[in-house]
Amino acid sequence: MVRRPIGTGTRTPSPTQTPARRANANVLSETAGTIVGPVTGIDLGTILTPRPVDFVGNLFEQDRPGDAVVRPDDLVALRIETRNLAIIVGTPPRLKKQASGAAYVILHFPPQSITEETFFETRPAGTENPAAQRPDEQVKQDPVGGSETPHAPPVRARIAGESRLVFQVPDGFDVAYTLEGVLDACQALSLKVAANAGPRGAGQRVFTTTDLFDTRKLATLPAAKRAMLASFALRSTQIAAVQGDFATLRARQFSGGAALKALPRSRFDLEVALPVRPGSPRPALPTALTTSIELPWRLILSPHAAEKWRHAAAPVTSPATSRTELWHSRLVAPDDKGKTIEPPYDDPNRTVRAIWALTGEGSTKPMQSGWPVPVAAALPAPSTAPFRMPLDDFDRFQIAHLSSNFSVSNYTPQPVDTNLMMLTALGGWLESRGNWDPPGLSVEEWGHRASMGRDHYVRVVYRGFLFPFGHRVSLVKVSERKFHNGAKDGNGKPVIEQMPGNPAYLRQRLFLIVRERERSYVEPGADQLRNNAGNVFYARQFPFTNIRVLTQVTPNLDQPMASDVSGLKQLMFWPNVNGQPFKFQFVATDLDGRRVAFDLPMIFMDNTLACPRILNPGSSKLVPDFTAAESNAAIAVQDYANAGAKRTADLNLQRVAMATSVKAGDTSVQVEEIDFGGEGEANNQTLRNFSKGLNRPVFFPKLTETRARISALAHLTGSAKSNALVWNAFYLEKGFNTNVGEVFADVKNDPGMAKLDFSSQGDRSGGFVQPNLKPNALSRFAGPVMGDVGQFIAGTVPAGGGFPTSISDLPLPLLFGCIPLGEVIEAVANLVDLAGENSEVWQRSQHQGRILRQRSGASLFIY
């Protein structure tokens, strides 16, 4: 260690220094130990011999700009750099701006952040980890992507680079060139920040008269009426600006008068219609004369130019304890009168933006200035390379674009609210929260708490959707520091494992929050959803009008890579808990208004896959990337179709109306199980329209197969067997229009199916009917259909209704045990005659059906 008294810091000038730099160093050296600033008579400390230089660099390196300063009393450690300023020799020396042009004072800080290895956590505390018996592994991981047991210290870590505050110096600047003098002066100086580091409200679009008024209609109104409408519109925009309430603005415009324009349904649609902003700034690598704070690791933050930094010029020592506080500089946002709200109290003007993101180790793609489109090519996938961290490049890149990329004309970046930002020699303090409505991206919230350069609580929220029902959800990634001290709950059960030394590791967990509790499937346009061939209307495959999710928050999930789809990891996966697919709880409303409950696993699809955007280069507007969305939906459709039992919901014989009914129950069956799936098709314009500009995914749910008990068969036979039902192709295309037989479902022919088998059980119908027949379809007015389904749909019935009429066709279906049923039906042929409900044949068929229902207690059509 080399001890010497210093003022603002001294070192031997290197041969490569410029004359100005050499003079600067000489002045500081000549006045060392006796410099007097605002506070006098203070021992200004020592300089330590620097440790070997690593890739981050060292504050005291000779070839770095500025002069290193260390004050051991309160641990000031800075490099002070000046640009276009003169140092006037004296006691004390003076720092003056004498030349023309821009001048700056730059404070270089040591690294403000350290990121460290984070360990995944899913298991409830106190449960055994089978991998814990394998001491040869550095990270002992549960099976199927479960918890990771932290290994003994040290853990892997990475340190940030230096941070700097750049202050603009006005003409006439003249301060004492002492540490106290410079620190005191910097509190009043304005910051030099990046172009994309604007305050809240920067880049917001302004409403013009053409946005709000129909100018042709306005010209026809008297002056008093025009003045009234102008006041009305002004009040409306004030409400929208102060409360951020676009819906209220739209409602007021709609009801305000004939000359007011009706605004679009969504803010996104409005922004699409507004003009492009010229010269819009975007993320860029900060220059040497730009404020740049790397906090957290690899994410470059910057306050806006109107904010200030507050700090003590001299050491602050408590008279009561004789303890000196750690020197720190904290961010504040003075109002127009110079008053500030001190952190950590909320101040809406105290904000930062992520102006750039440095590429981390193992990243597959570099950070770029332009909006990340297409996402698959521009954004790196979520990653744990070189080890798991609270943030990865997938997070950092999005945060930078969402908070500071003004290049897109239909998106306004929102800053990050900052309760506390504080820089010290030992690392930074940060308490911040940003939230966004991400167009084509997925990070909708980022919250961060760090103390002395160490992360303590980091929360990243990703927007996504559940396939196949389409409910909007948020995937939440929480990394928090936990002491492993074996703490127990009130029942004596451990809530966290115990490790020697009580270390505090960062633990990471994932869970889902359901944001859209209920989704309707009868919204405008749903009845038009169909495949490109036009022979399948999607709404007819899904007999539920809405589905409500009862699950609000899932338990901690297993690692996505253990159950991902097509290698997409966190972007598309089956949420698993303890190695098993997590079943969300649902309540669905069928077409009779009946509610049925079931649970079912879902696929999580990240918003970058479900609702991606591309950039229109001519207008600089983000527009829907339907091609990519449809390709991603097809991946989910295929994986769900191949999921086996995971796509099957057990309904426990709840009744479900499979199609619209005329009378209660005439399309209902007792459902044992339902196999769900989804529809997604490339270039399907109806799905594109229903997605509302790709604000919703381009897929729609369906029932692929239903295992159910048919009441008519169950009542007649007394059997508990069920049938597998699939949709009738004619019904999917035409519905009940021209479907004379009103058939809506086909019955699959399988060995264990329920059928009419009364060869030995004639007493079940009082001897009335004894057929041995298999059902082929279900009809709304006739129940099970036994004959040719195509003919029944067309309204024609062959002689004998399809039943054997000859004694050679045994066994004959008999009425009262002796009358061939085929001969009876032949006498009243054409039971569903095309003449309609007023025809004599129709009346006879209805009379025959009533007789059968009275005797059997069930609706049945056999022919």
mmCIF file of N, CA and C in Angstrom, residues 652-700:
data_model
loop_
_atom_site.group_PDB
_atom_site.id
_atom_site.type_symbol
_atom_site.label_atom_id
_atom_site.label_comp_id
_atom_site.label_asym_id
_atom_site.label_seq_id
_atom_site.Cartn_x
_atom_site.Cartn_y
_atom_site.Cartn_z
ATOM 1 N N ASN A 652 -67.647 -36.274 -15.473
ATOM 2 C CA ASN A 652 -68.412 -37.011 -14.472
ATOM 3 C C ASN A 652 -69.923 -36.975 -14.721
ATOM 4 N N LEU A 653 -70.308 -37.229 -15.974
ATOM 5 C CA LEU A 653 -71.715 -37.350 -16.364
ATOM 6 C C LEU A 653 -72.506 -36.055 -16.211
ATOM 7 N N GLN A 654 -71.836 -34.906 -16.269
ATOM 8 C CA GLN A 654 -72.571 -33.643 -16.333
ATOM 9 C C GLN A 654 -73.206 -33.520 -17.710
ATOM 10 N N ARG A 655 -74.397 -32.945 -17.743
ATOM 11 C CA ARG A 655 -75.112 -32.803 -19.007
ATOM 12 C C ARG A 655 -74.596 -31.592 -19.766
ATOM 13 N N VAL A 656 -74.376 -31.772 -21.053
ATOM 14 C CA VAL A 656 -73.879 -30.713 -21.925
ATOM 15 C C VAL A 656 -74.734 -30.678 -23.185
ATOM 16 N N ALA A 657 -75.221 -29.501 -23.542
ATOM 17 C CA ALA A 657 -75.935 -29.309 -24.801
ATOM 18 C C ALA A 657 -74.901 -29.201 -25.912
ATOM 19 N N MET A 658 -74.890 -30.166 -26.809
ATOM 20 C CA MET A 658 -73.885 -30.208 -27.854
ATOM 21 C C MET A 658 -74.214 -29.298 -29.032
ATOM 22 N N ALA A 659 -75.452 -28.867 -29.137
ATOM 23 C CA ALA A 659 -75.870 -27.960 -30.210
ATOM 24 C C ALA A 659 -77.041 -27.137 -29.678
ATOM 25 N N THR A 660 -77.421 -26.119 -30.433
ATOM 26 C CA THR A 660 -78.561 -25.299 -30.007
ATOM 27 C C THR A 660 -79.816 -26.160 -29.969
ATOM 28 N N SER A 661 -80.599 -25.981 -28.934
ATOM 29 C CA SER A 661 -81.774 -26.827 -28.732
ATOM 30 C C SER A 661 -83.056 -26.072 -29.068
ATOM 31 N N VAL A 662 -84.101 -26.833 -29.409
ATOM 32 C CA VAL A 662 -85.446 -26.270 -29.562
ATOM 33 C C VAL A 662 -86.191 -26.387 -28.247
ATOM 34 N N LYS A 663 -86.116 -27.564 -27.663
ATOM 35 C CA LYS A 663 -86.670 -27.812 -26.335
ATOM 36 C C LYS A 663 -85.528 -28.221 -25.421
ATOM 37 N N ALA A 664 -85.685 -27.880 -24.170
ATOM 38 C CA ALA A 664 -84.613 -28.147 -23.212
ATOM 39 C C ALA A 664 -84.222 -29.622 -23.244
ATOM 40 N N GLY A 665 -82.953 -29.884 -23.433
ATOM 41 C CA GLY A 665 -82.434 -31.239 -23.352
ATOM 42 C C GLY A 665 -82.411 -31.999 -24.640
ATOM 43 N N ASP A 666 -82.966 -31.461 -25.752
ATOM 44 C CA ASP A 666 -83.042 -32.294 -26.957
ATOM 45 C C ASP A 666 -81.698 -32.402 -27.693
ATOM 46 N N THR A 667 -80.673 -31.659 -27.247
ATOM 47 C CA THR A 667 -79.326 -31.854 -27.788
ATOM 48 C C THR A 667 -78.328 -32.195 -26.683
ATOM 49 N N SER A 668 -78.830 -32.526 -25.515
ATOM 50 C CA SER A 668 -77.956 -32.748 -24.366
ATOM 51 C C SER A 668 -77.610 -34.216 -24.211
ATOM 52 N N VAL A 669 -76.389 -34.465 -23.715
ATOM 53 C CA VAL A 669 -75.944 -35.807 -23.385
ATOM 54 C C VAL A 669 -75.232 -35.750 -22.039
ATOM 55 N N GLN A 670 -75.151 -36.886 -21.390
ATOM 56 C CA GLN A 670 -74.405 -36.988 -20.145
ATOM 57 C C GLN A 670 -72.948 -37.317 -20.492
ATOM 58 N N VAL A 671 -72.085 -36.352 -20.252
ATOM 59 C CA VAL A 671 -70.710 -36.448 -20.728
ATOM 60 C C VAL A 671 -69.820 -37.084 -19.668
ATOM 61 N N GLU A 672 -69.122 -38.116 -20.085
ATOM 62 C CA GLU A 672 -68.083 -38.698 -19.236
ATOM 63 C C GLU A 672 -66.754 -37.979 -19.442
ATOM 64 N N GLU A 673 -66.345 -37.845 -20.692
ATOM 65 C CA GLU A 673 -65.066 -37.210 -21.005
ATOM 66 C C GLU A 673 -65.191 -36.391 -22.284
ATOM 67 N N ILE A 674 -64.383 -35.356 -22.354
ATOM 68 C CA ILE A 674 -64.288 -34.547 -23.570
ATOM 69 C C ILE A 674 -62.814 -34.419 -23.945
ATOM 70 N N ASP A 675 -62.529 -34.663 -25.209
ATOM 71 C CA ASP A 675 -61.200 -34.391 -25.752
ATOM 72 C C ASP A 675 -61.236 -33.026 -26.429
ATOM 73 N N PHE A 676 -60.391 -32.117 -25.928
ATOM 74 C CA PHE A 676 -60.347 -30.768 -26.478
ATOM 75 C C PHE A 676 -59.215 -30.646 -27.484
ATOM 76 N N GLY A 677 -59.299 -29.632 -28.293
ATOM 77 C CA GLY A 677 -58.260 -29.312 -29.257
ATOM 78 C C GLY A 677 -58.405 -27.873 -29.688
ATOM 79 N N GLY A 678 -57.710 -27.517 -30.737
ATOM 80 C CA GLY A 678 -57.768 -26.152 -31.231
ATOM 81 C C GLY A 678 -57.699 -26.121 -32.738
ATOM 82 N N GLU A 679 -58.195 -25.027 -33.299
ATOM 83 C CA GLU A 679 -58.135 -24.807 -34.741
ATOM 84 C C GLU A 679 -57.221 -23.624 -35.017
ATOM 85 N N GLY A 680 -56.323 -23.794 -35.952
ATOM 86 C CA GLY A 680 -55.455 -22.727 -36.426
ATOM 87 C C GLY A 680 -55.045 -23.058 -37.839
ATOM 88 N N GLU A 681 -55.161 -22.096 -38.731
ATOM 89 C CA GLU A 681 -54.932 -22.377 -40.143
ATOM 90 C C GLU A 681 -54.253 -21.183 -40.787
ATOM 91 N N ALA A 682 -53.273 -21.447 -41.631
ATOM 92 C CA ALA A 682 -52.565 -20.366 -42.313
ATOM 93 C C ALA A 682 -53.500 -19.625 -43.256
ATOM 94 N N ASN A 683 -53.347 -18.316 -43.291
ATOM 95 C CA ASN A 683 -54.101 -17.442 -44.201
ATOM 96 C C ASN A 683 -55.599 -17.514 -43.990
ATOM 97 N N ASN A 684 -56.025 -17.831 -42.776
ATOM 98 C CA ASN A 684 -57.455 -17.890 -42.485
ATOM 99 C C ASN A 684 -57.936 -16.493 -42.116
ATOM 100 N N GLN A 685 -58.668 -15.856 -43.003
ATOM 101 C CA GLN A 685 -59.071 -14.469 -42.797
ATOM 102 C C GLN A 685 -60.088 -14.324 -41.682
ATOM 103 N N THR A 686 -60.932 -15.330 -41.469
ATOM 104 C CA THR A 686 -61.926 -15.213 -40.400
ATOM 105 C C THR A 686 -61.251 -15.223 -39.033
ATOM 106 N N LEU A 687 -60.231 -16.074 -38.858
ATOM 107 C CA LEU A 687 -59.489 -16.062 -37.592
ATOM 108 C C LEU A 687 -58.701 -14.771 -37.432
ATOM 109 N N ARG A 688 -58.171 -14.255 -38.514
ATOM 110 C CA ARG A 688 -57.443 -12.988 -38.442
ATOM 111 C C ARG A 688 -58.374 -11.856 -38.008
ATOM 112 N N ASN A 689 -59.563 -11.838 -38.561
ATOM 113 C CA ASN A 689 -60.520 -10.793 -38.172
ATOM 114 C C ASN A 689 -60.917 -10.929 -36.705
ATOM 115 N N PHE A 690 -61.099 -12.168 -36.269
ATOM 116 C CA PHE A 690 -61.539 -12.405 -34.893
ATOM 117 C C PHE A 690 -60.441 -12.067 -33.883
ATOM 118 N N SER A 691 -59.183 -12.028 -34.328
ATOM 119 C CA SER A 691 -58.072 -11.728 -33.420
ATOM 120 C C SER A 691 -57.963 -10.243 -33.093
ATOM 121 N N LYS A 692 -58.807 -9.411 -33.726
ATOM 122 C CA LYS A 692 -58.817 -7.964 -33.456
ATOM 123 C C LYS A 692 -57.438 -7.349 -33.681
ATOM 124 N N GLY A 693 -56.942 -7.542 -34.884
ATOM 125 C CA GLY A 693 -55.647 -6.975 -35.208
ATOM 126 C C GLY A 693 -54.510 -7.666 -34.499
ATOM 127 N N LEU A 694 -54.671 -8.944 -34.220
ATOM 128 C CA LEU A 694 -53.688 -9.772 -33.521
ATOM 129 C C LEU A 694 -53.443 -9.277 -32.104
ATOM 130 N N ASN A 695 -54.474 -8.710 -31.493
ATOM 131 C CA ASN A 695 -54.435 -8.468 -30.057
ATOM 132 C C ASN A 695 -54.884 -9.710 -29.299
ATOM 133 N N ARG A 696 -55.398 -10.678 -30.033
ATOM 134 C CA ARG A 696 -55.721 -11.997 -29.495
ATOM 135 C C ARG A 696 -55.072 -13.032 -30.410
ATOM 136 N N PRO A 697 -54.885 -14.246 -29.922
ATOM 137 C CA PRO A 697 -54.251 -15.266 -30.771
ATOM 138 C C PRO A 697 -55.146 -15.669 -31.940
ATOM 139 N N VAL A 698 -54.521 -16.286 -32.940
ATOM 140 C CA VAL A 698 -55.262 -16.744 -34.118
ATOM 141 C C VAL A 698 -55.541 -18.239 -34.009
ATOM 142 N N PHE A 699 -56.120 -18.652 -32.896
ATOM 143 C CA PHE A 699 -56.597 -20.028 -32.766
ATOM 144 C C PHE A 699 -57.925 -19.996 -32.032
ATOM 145 N N PHE A 700 -58.674 -21.110 -32.184
ATOM 146 C CA PHE A 700 -60.011 -21.198 -31.599
ATOM 147 C C PHE A 700 -60.190 -22.617 -31.070
#
